[in-house]
PDB file of C-alpha atoms in Angstrom:
ATOM      1  CA  MET H 255       0.315   0.429  -0.135  1.00 77.00           C
ATOM      2  CA  PRO H 256       2.073   3.128  -1.072  1.00 87.00           C
ATOM      3  CA  ALA H 257       2.207   6.111   1.336  1.00 94.00           C
ATOM      4  CA  GLY H 258       3.512   8.972   1.167  1.00 95.00           C
ATOM      5  CA  THR H 259       4.551  12.890   0.867  1.00 97.00           C
ATOM      6  CA  TYR H 260       3.137  15.596  -1.438  1.00 97.00           C
ATOM      7  CA  LEU H 261       4.402  18.558  -1.748  1.00 97.00           C
ATOM      8  CA  HIS H 262       2.479  21.441  -3.122  1.00 95.00           C
ATOM      9  CA  LEU H 263       5.075  23.794  -3.977  1.00 93.00           C
ATOM     10  CA  ASP H 264       2.478  27.135  -4.420  1.00 89.00           C
ATOM     11  CA  GLY H 265       1.711  27.081  -0.872  1.00 85.00           C
ATOM     12  CA  GLY H 266       4.964  25.010   0.930  1.00 91.00           C
ATOM     13  CA  LEU H 267       1.485  22.850   2.166  1.00 95.00           C
ATOM     14  CA  GLU H 268       2.568  19.199   2.660  1.00 97.00           C
ATOM     15  CA  GLU H 269      -0.727  16.657   1.997  1.00 97.00           C
ATOM     16  CA  ARG H 270       0.186  12.695   3.959  1.00 98.00           C
ATOM     17  CA  PHE H 271      -1.493  10.703   1.772  1.00 97.00           C
ATOM     18  CA  GLN H 272      -1.849   6.316   1.974  1.00 96.00           C
ATOM     19  CA  CYS H 273      -4.073   4.576  -1.879  1.00 95.00           C
ATOM     20  CA  ALA H 274      -4.945   1.160  -2.274  1.00 92.00           C
ATOM     21  CA  PRO H 275      -6.401  -1.508  -4.494  1.00 91.00           C
ATOM     22  CA  GLY H 276      -9.576  -2.839  -3.281  1.00 80.00           C
ATOM     23  CA  PRO H 277     -11.423  -5.866  -4.446  1.00 78.00           C
ATOM     24  CA  VAL H 278     -13.603  -4.163  -6.415  1.00 84.00           C
ATOM     25  CA  GLY H 279     -11.497  -0.321  -7.370  1.00 93.00           C
ATOM     26  CA  TRP H 280      -9.039   2.053  -5.404  1.00 96.00           C
ATOM     27  CA  ARG H 281      -9.389   3.926  -2.553  1.00 96.00           C
ATOM     28  CA  TYR H 282      -7.107   7.201  -1.680  1.00 97.00           C
ATOM     29  CA  ALA H 283      -7.153   9.450   1.317  1.00 97.00           C
ATOM     30  CA  SER H 284      -5.134  11.745   2.222  1.00 98.00           C
ATOM     31  CA  THR H 285      -4.425  14.855   4.582  1.00 98.00           C
ATOM     32  CA  ARG H 286      -2.895  18.309   4.342  1.00 96.00           C
ATOM     33  CA  SER H 287      -0.778  20.162   6.595  1.00 96.00           C
ATOM     34  CA  ASP H 288      -3.724  23.143   6.725  1.00 95.00           C
ATOM     35  CA  GLY H 289      -6.540  20.775   7.084  1.00 95.00           C
ATOM     36  CA  VAL H 290      -8.061  19.672   4.390  1.00 96.00           C
ATOM     37  CA  ARG H 291      -8.885  16.371   4.078  1.00 97.00           C
ATOM     38  CA  VAL H 292      -9.436  14.226   1.173  1.00 98.00           C
ATOM     39  CA  ASP H 293     -11.438  10.158   0.614  1.00 97.00           C
ATOM     40  CA  LEU H 294     -12.074   9.237  -2.991  1.00 97.00           C
ATOM     41  CA  VAL H 295     -13.051   5.802  -3.968  1.00 96.00           C
ATOM     42  CA  VAL H 296     -13.489   4.856  -7.034  1.00 96.00           C
ATOM     43  CA  ASP H 297     -14.875   1.164  -8.642  1.00 95.00           C
ATOM     44  CA  ALA H 298     -12.630  -1.399 -10.477  1.00 93.00           C
ATOM     45  CA  ARG H 299     -13.268   0.997 -14.170  1.00 93.00           C
ATOM     46  CA  TRP H 300     -12.025   4.347 -12.232  1.00 95.00           C
ATOM     47  CA  ARG H 301     -15.386   5.832 -12.186  1.00 96.00           C
ATOM     48  CA  GLN H 302     -14.704   8.461  -9.296  1.00 97.00           C
ATOM     49  CA  ILE H 303     -18.372   6.301  -6.805  1.00 96.00           C
ATOM     50  CA  ARG H 304     -17.520   8.221  -3.728  1.00 96.00           C
ATOM     51  CA  VAL H 305     -15.868  11.846  -3.200  1.00 97.00           C
ATOM     52  CA  GLU H 306     -15.469  13.796   0.395  1.00 98.00           C
ATOM     53  CA  VAL H 307     -13.213  17.136  -0.419  1.00 98.00           C
ATOM     54  CA  VAL H 308     -13.113  19.071   3.792  1.00 97.00           C
ATOM     55  CA  THR H 309     -11.124  22.130   4.488  1.00 96.00           C
ATOM     56  CA  PRO H 310     -11.906  23.414   7.820  1.00 94.00           C
ATOM     57  CA  GLY H 311     -14.640  25.831   6.555  1.00 93.00           C
ATOM     58  CA  TRP H 312     -16.289  24.136   3.503  1.00 96.00           C
ATOM     59  CA  TRP H 313     -17.592  19.709   2.346  1.00 96.00           C
ATOM     60  CA  VAL H 314     -17.883  18.627  -0.831  1.00 97.00           C
ATOM     61  CA  ARG H 315     -19.973  14.303  -0.928  1.00 97.00           C
ATOM     62  CA  GLY H 316     -21.011  13.136  -4.204  1.00 97.00           C
ATOM     63  CA  GLY H 317     -19.558  11.029  -7.765  1.00 97.00           C
ATOM     64  CA  VAL H 318     -20.272   9.031 -10.618  1.00 96.00           C
ATOM     65  CA  THR H 319     -24.186   8.294 -11.117  1.00 92.00           C
ATOM     66  CA  GLY H 320     -24.917   6.526 -13.813  1.00 83.00           C
ATOM     67  CA  ARG H 321     -23.933   9.253 -17.514  1.00 82.00           C
ATOM     68  CA  GLY H 322     -23.678  12.391 -14.938  1.00 92.00           C
ATOM     69  CA  LEU H 323     -22.088  13.235 -11.698  1.00 96.00           C
ATOM     70  CA  ALA H 324     -23.960  14.547  -8.363  1.00 97.00           C
ATOM     71  CA  TRP H 325     -22.615  15.897  -5.058  1.00 97.00           C
ATOM     72  CA  VAL H 326     -23.560  17.793  -2.165  1.00 96.00           C
ATOM     73  CA  ARG H 327     -21.965  20.853  -1.061  1.00 95.00           C
ATOM     74  CA  ALA H 328     -21.851  22.829   2.177  1.00 95.00           C
ATOM     75  CA  ALA H 329     -20.911  24.800   4.866  1.00 92.00           C
ATOM     76  CA  ASP H 330     -22.938  23.154   7.528  1.00 83.00           C
ATOM     77  CA  GLU H 331     -24.623  19.929   8.128  1.00 80.00           C
ATOM     78  CA  THR H 332     -26.694  21.094   5.368  1.00 81.00           C
ATOM     79  CA  GLY H 333     -26.420  22.125   2.067  1.00 86.00           C
ATOM     80  CA  ALA H 334     -26.726  21.977  -1.332  1.00 88.00           C
ATOM     81  CA  GLU H 335     -27.257  19.082  -4.257  1.00 94.00           C
ATOM     82  CA  HIS H 336     -25.456  19.677  -8.101  1.00 95.00           C
ATOM     83  CA  SER H 337     -25.358  17.889 -10.240  1.00 95.00           C
ATOM     84  CA  GLU H 338     -23.709  17.826 -13.577  1.00 96.00           C
ATOM     85  CA  ARG H 339     -23.143  15.621 -17.115  1.00 95.00           C
ATOM     86  CA  ALA H 340     -19.376  15.159 -16.389  1.00 96.00           C
ATOM     87  CA  SER H 341     -17.138  11.841 -16.069  1.00 95.00           C
ATOM     88  CA  GLY H 342     -15.351  12.938 -12.611  1.00 96.00           C
ATOM     89  CA  PHE H 343     -13.814  15.834 -10.518  1.00 98.00           C
ATOM     90  CA  LEU H 344     -10.419  17.683 -10.753  1.00 96.00           C
ATOM     91  CA  HIS H 345      -9.342  18.861  -6.995  1.00 96.00           C
ATOM     92  CA  GLU H 346      -5.685  20.136  -6.041  1.00 95.00           C
ATOM     93  CA  SER H 347      -4.676  16.454  -4.313  1.00 97.00           C
ATOM     94  CA  PRO H 348      -3.019  14.314  -7.055  1.00 97.00           C
ATOM     95  CA  GLY H 349      -5.093  10.985  -6.344  1.00 97.00           C
ATOM     96  CA  PHE H 350      -8.189  12.969  -8.644  1.00 98.00           C
ATOM     97  CA  LEU H 351      -5.085  13.099 -11.502  1.00 98.00           C
ATOM     98  CA  VAL H 352      -4.274   9.406 -11.161  1.00 97.00           C
ATOM     99  CA  ALA H 353      -8.324   8.215 -11.093  1.00 97.00           C
ATOM    100  CA  VAL H 354      -9.026  10.161 -14.131  1.00 98.00           C
ATOM    101  CA  ALA H 355      -4.776   9.242 -16.452  1.00 97.00           C
ATOM    102  CA  ARG H 356      -6.902   5.337 -15.888  1.00 96.00           C
ATOM    103  CA  SER H 357      -9.931   5.465 -16.058  1.00 96.00           C
ATOM    104  CA  LEU H 358      -9.080   6.655 -19.638  1.00 97.00           C
ATOM    105  CA  GLU H 359      -7.991   3.483 -20.145  1.00 95.00           C
ATOM    106  CA  LEU H 360      -5.686   5.677 -23.481  1.00 97.00           C
ATOM    107  CA  ASP H 361      -3.211   4.089 -25.930  1.00 96.00           C
ATOM    108  CA  GLU H 362      -0.237   5.584 -26.507  1.00 95.00           C
ATOM    109  CA  GLY H 363      -0.057   8.528 -28.519  1.00 96.00           C
ATOM    110  CA  ALA H 364      -4.048   8.652 -28.300  1.00 97.00           C
ATOM    111  CA  GLN H 365      -5.935  11.571 -26.855  1.00 98.00           C
ATOM    112  CA  THR H 366      -9.242  11.690 -25.148  1.00 98.00           C
ATOM    113  CA  ASP H 367     -11.547  14.821 -24.469  1.00 98.00           C
ATOM    114  CA  VAL H 368     -13.615  14.739 -20.883  1.00 97.00           C
ATOM    115  CA  ARG H 369     -15.583  16.920 -18.403  1.00 97.00           C
ATOM    116  CA  LEU H 370     -14.732  17.382 -15.373  1.00 97.00           C
ATOM    117  CA  VAL H 371     -15.733  19.726 -12.366  1.00 97.00           C
ATOM    118  CA  ARG H 372     -12.876  20.954 -10.224  1.00 96.00           C
ATOM    119  CA  LEU H 373     -13.479  21.703  -6.873  1.00 97.00           C
ATOM    120  CA  SER H 374     -11.056  25.141  -6.366  1.00 94.00           C
ATOM    121  CA  GLY H 375     -10.061  27.052  -3.311  1.00 91.00           C
ATOM    122  CA  ALA H 376     -11.288  26.891   0.928  1.00 91.00           C
ATOM    123  CA  SER H 377     -14.626  27.434  -0.259  1.00 94.00           C
ATOM    124  CA  LEU H 378     -14.549  24.191  -2.798  1.00 96.00           C
ATOM    125  CA  SER H 379     -15.957  26.193  -5.535  1.00 95.00           C
ATOM    126  CA  ALA H 380     -16.913  23.943  -8.676  1.00 95.00           C
ATOM    127  CA  LEU H 381     -16.541  25.057 -12.175  1.00 95.00           C
ATOM    128  CA  THR H 382     -16.842  22.092 -14.972  1.00 95.00           C
ATOM    129  CA  ALA H 383     -14.763  22.585 -18.313  1.00 95.00           C
ATOM    130  CA  PRO H 384     -13.963  19.813 -20.681  1.00 97.00           C
ATOM    131  CA  TRP H 385      -9.627  18.812 -21.034  1.00 97.00           C
ATOM    132  CA  ARG H 386      -8.820  17.150 -23.283  1.00 98.00           C
ATOM    133  CA  TRP H 387      -5.752  14.036 -22.327  1.00 98.00           C
ATOM    134  CA  ARG H 388      -3.093  12.952 -23.891  1.00 98.00           C
ATOM    135  CA  LEU H 389      -0.510   9.727 -23.303  1.00 98.00           C
ATOM    136  CA  VAL H 390       2.552  11.102 -24.840  1.00 97.00           C
ATOM    137  CA  GLY H 391       3.952   7.703 -23.721  1.00 96.00           C
ATOM    138  CA  THR H 392       4.735   4.999 -21.677  1.00 94.00           C
ATOM    139  CA  SER H 393       9.281   4.424 -20.389  1.00 93.00           C
ATOM    140  CA  SER H 394      10.742   2.332 -18.440  1.00 90.00           C
ATOM    141  CA  TYR H 395      12.960   3.351 -15.680  1.00 85.00           C
ATOM    142  CA  GLU H 396      15.036   0.241 -13.545  1.00 83.00           C
ATOM    143  CA  THR H 397      14.805  -0.124  -9.995  1.00 79.00           C
ATOM    144  CA  GLU H 398      16.642  -1.954  -8.081  1.00 78.00           C
ATOM    145  CA  THR H 399      13.739  -4.675  -8.059  1.00 76.00           C
ATOM    146  CA  GLU H 400      12.000  -4.069 -11.554  1.00 80.00           C
ATOM    147  CA  PRO H 401      11.815  -1.872 -14.012  1.00 84.00           C
ATOM    148  CA  LEU H 402       9.210   1.505 -12.921  1.00 88.00           C
ATOM    149  CA  PRO H 403       6.823   2.168 -16.084  1.00 93.00           C
ATOM    150  CA  VAL H 404       6.225   6.007 -15.611  1.00 95.00           C
ATOM    151  CA  SER H 405       3.981   7.262 -18.534  1.00 97.00           C
ATOM    152  CA  GLU H 406       3.810  11.316 -19.373  1.00 97.00           C
ATOM    153  CA  TYR H 407       0.183  12.970 -19.642  1.00 98.00           C
ATOM    154  CA  GLU H 408      -0.018  15.855 -21.627  1.00 98.00           C
ATOM    155  CA  VAL H 409      -3.508  17.806 -19.606  1.00 97.00           C
ATOM    156  CA  THR H 410      -5.072  20.258 -21.384  1.00 97.00           C
ATOM    157  CA  ASP H 411      -8.155  22.823 -19.978  1.00 95.00           C
ATOM    158  CA  LEU H 412      -9.540  23.443 -23.195  1.00 96.00           C
ATOM    159  CA  SER H 413     -11.317  26.516 -21.966  1.00 93.00           C
ATOM    160  CA  THR H 414      -8.202  28.388 -21.163  1.00 93.00           C
ATOM    161  CA  GLY H 415      -5.923  26.401 -23.441  1.00 94.00           C
ATOM    162  CA  GLU H 416      -3.275  26.144 -20.641  1.00 95.00           C
ATOM    163  CA  VAL H 417      -1.046  22.436 -20.885  1.00 97.00           C
ATOM    164  CA  GLU H 418       0.478  20.641 -18.900  1.00 97.00           C
ATOM    165  CA  ALA H 419       3.010  17.204 -18.292  1.00 97.00           C
ATOM    166  CA  VAL H 420       1.650  14.639 -15.508  1.00 97.00           C
ATOM    167  CA  HIS H 421       3.784  11.560 -15.083  1.00 97.00           C
ATOM    168  CA  LEU H 422       2.707   8.645 -13.199  1.00 97.00           C
ATOM    169  CA  ALA H 423       4.371   6.212 -12.227  1.00 94.00           C
ATOM    170  CA  GLY H 424       1.269   3.325 -10.689  1.00 92.00           C
ATOM    171  CA  ASP H 425      -1.379   5.035  -8.731  1.00 94.00           C
ATOM    172  CA  VAL H 426       1.367   7.189  -7.793  1.00 95.00           C
ATOM    173  CA  VAL H 427       1.853  11.459  -9.010  1.00 96.00           C
ATOM    174  CA  LEU H 428       6.192  11.577  -9.759  1.00 95.00           C
ATOM    175  CA  ALA H 429       5.423  14.757 -10.894  1.00 94.00           C
ATOM    176  CA  ALA H 430       2.318  17.513 -12.070  1.00 96.00           C
ATOM    177  CA  PRO H 431       2.855  21.703 -12.666  1.00 95.00           C
ATOM    178  CA  GLY H 432       2.628  22.541  -8.271  1.00 95.00           C
ATOM    179  CA  ILE H 433       3.173  19.115  -7.044  1.00 96.00           C
ATOM    180  CA  GLU H 434       6.431  17.524  -5.608  1.00 95.00           C
ATOM    181  CA  LEU H 435       6.277  13.985  -4.646  1.00 95.00           C
ATOM    182  CA  THR H 436       8.773  14.040  -1.375  1.00 95.00           C
ATOM    183  CA  ALA H 437       8.540  10.590  -0.092  1.00 94.00           C
ATOM    184  CA  LEU H 438       7.385   7.336  -1.110  1.00 93.00           C
ATOM    185  CA  GLU H 439       7.847   4.468   1.749  1.00 91.00           C
ATOM    186  CA  SER H 440       6.490   1.275  -0.086  1.00 86.00           C
ATOM    187  CA  PRO H 441       6.206   0.883  -4.218  1.00 86.00           C
ATOM    188  CA  PRO H 442       2.799   2.310  -6.255  1.00 91.00           C
ATOM    189  CA  ASN H 443       0.896  -0.388  -7.367  1.00 87.00           C
ATOM    190  CA  LEU H 444       1.159  -1.483 -11.035  1.00 79.00           C
ATOM    191  CA  PRO H 445      -1.926  -2.003 -13.541  1.00 73.00           C
TER     192      PRO H 445
END
């Protein structure tokens, strides 16, 4: 079960995480040094079936329902229900990059467009936007035990045209914009 620490470069925040495959999917749980907590559960097809993001003042709970996404966002016990035709959530937490990339099942060189709901800031404001994901390629790196495949994705926010690179090794983000993996206590789970 991989566990480790990501550093959010913009704010200098540490995110301690654990992730593991389960009998019918995968789970990612983390806590940041500013109190933000994430619990992300995906099914065998990497669809985000249960998502909870909690900040000191707000929370969001939701997941995929059929062809859409449904969630509740609140600052106290009662919240507003929302739904959108989207494939999943994006958030500052790297676990969401893993879930989206794996759900697309892209072949090398292939790309696809996907609608995602991005949760931003301390208030977890939700914005739906189209994104283009392209699997640039997969390279193999020698380690002490076995070769480690690292996949590079080119991710384009189609609403702004901004292009970023994301590097994944199994279920761990090795590098992404504003994210640095600073500690990994056990190897990633490889597909």
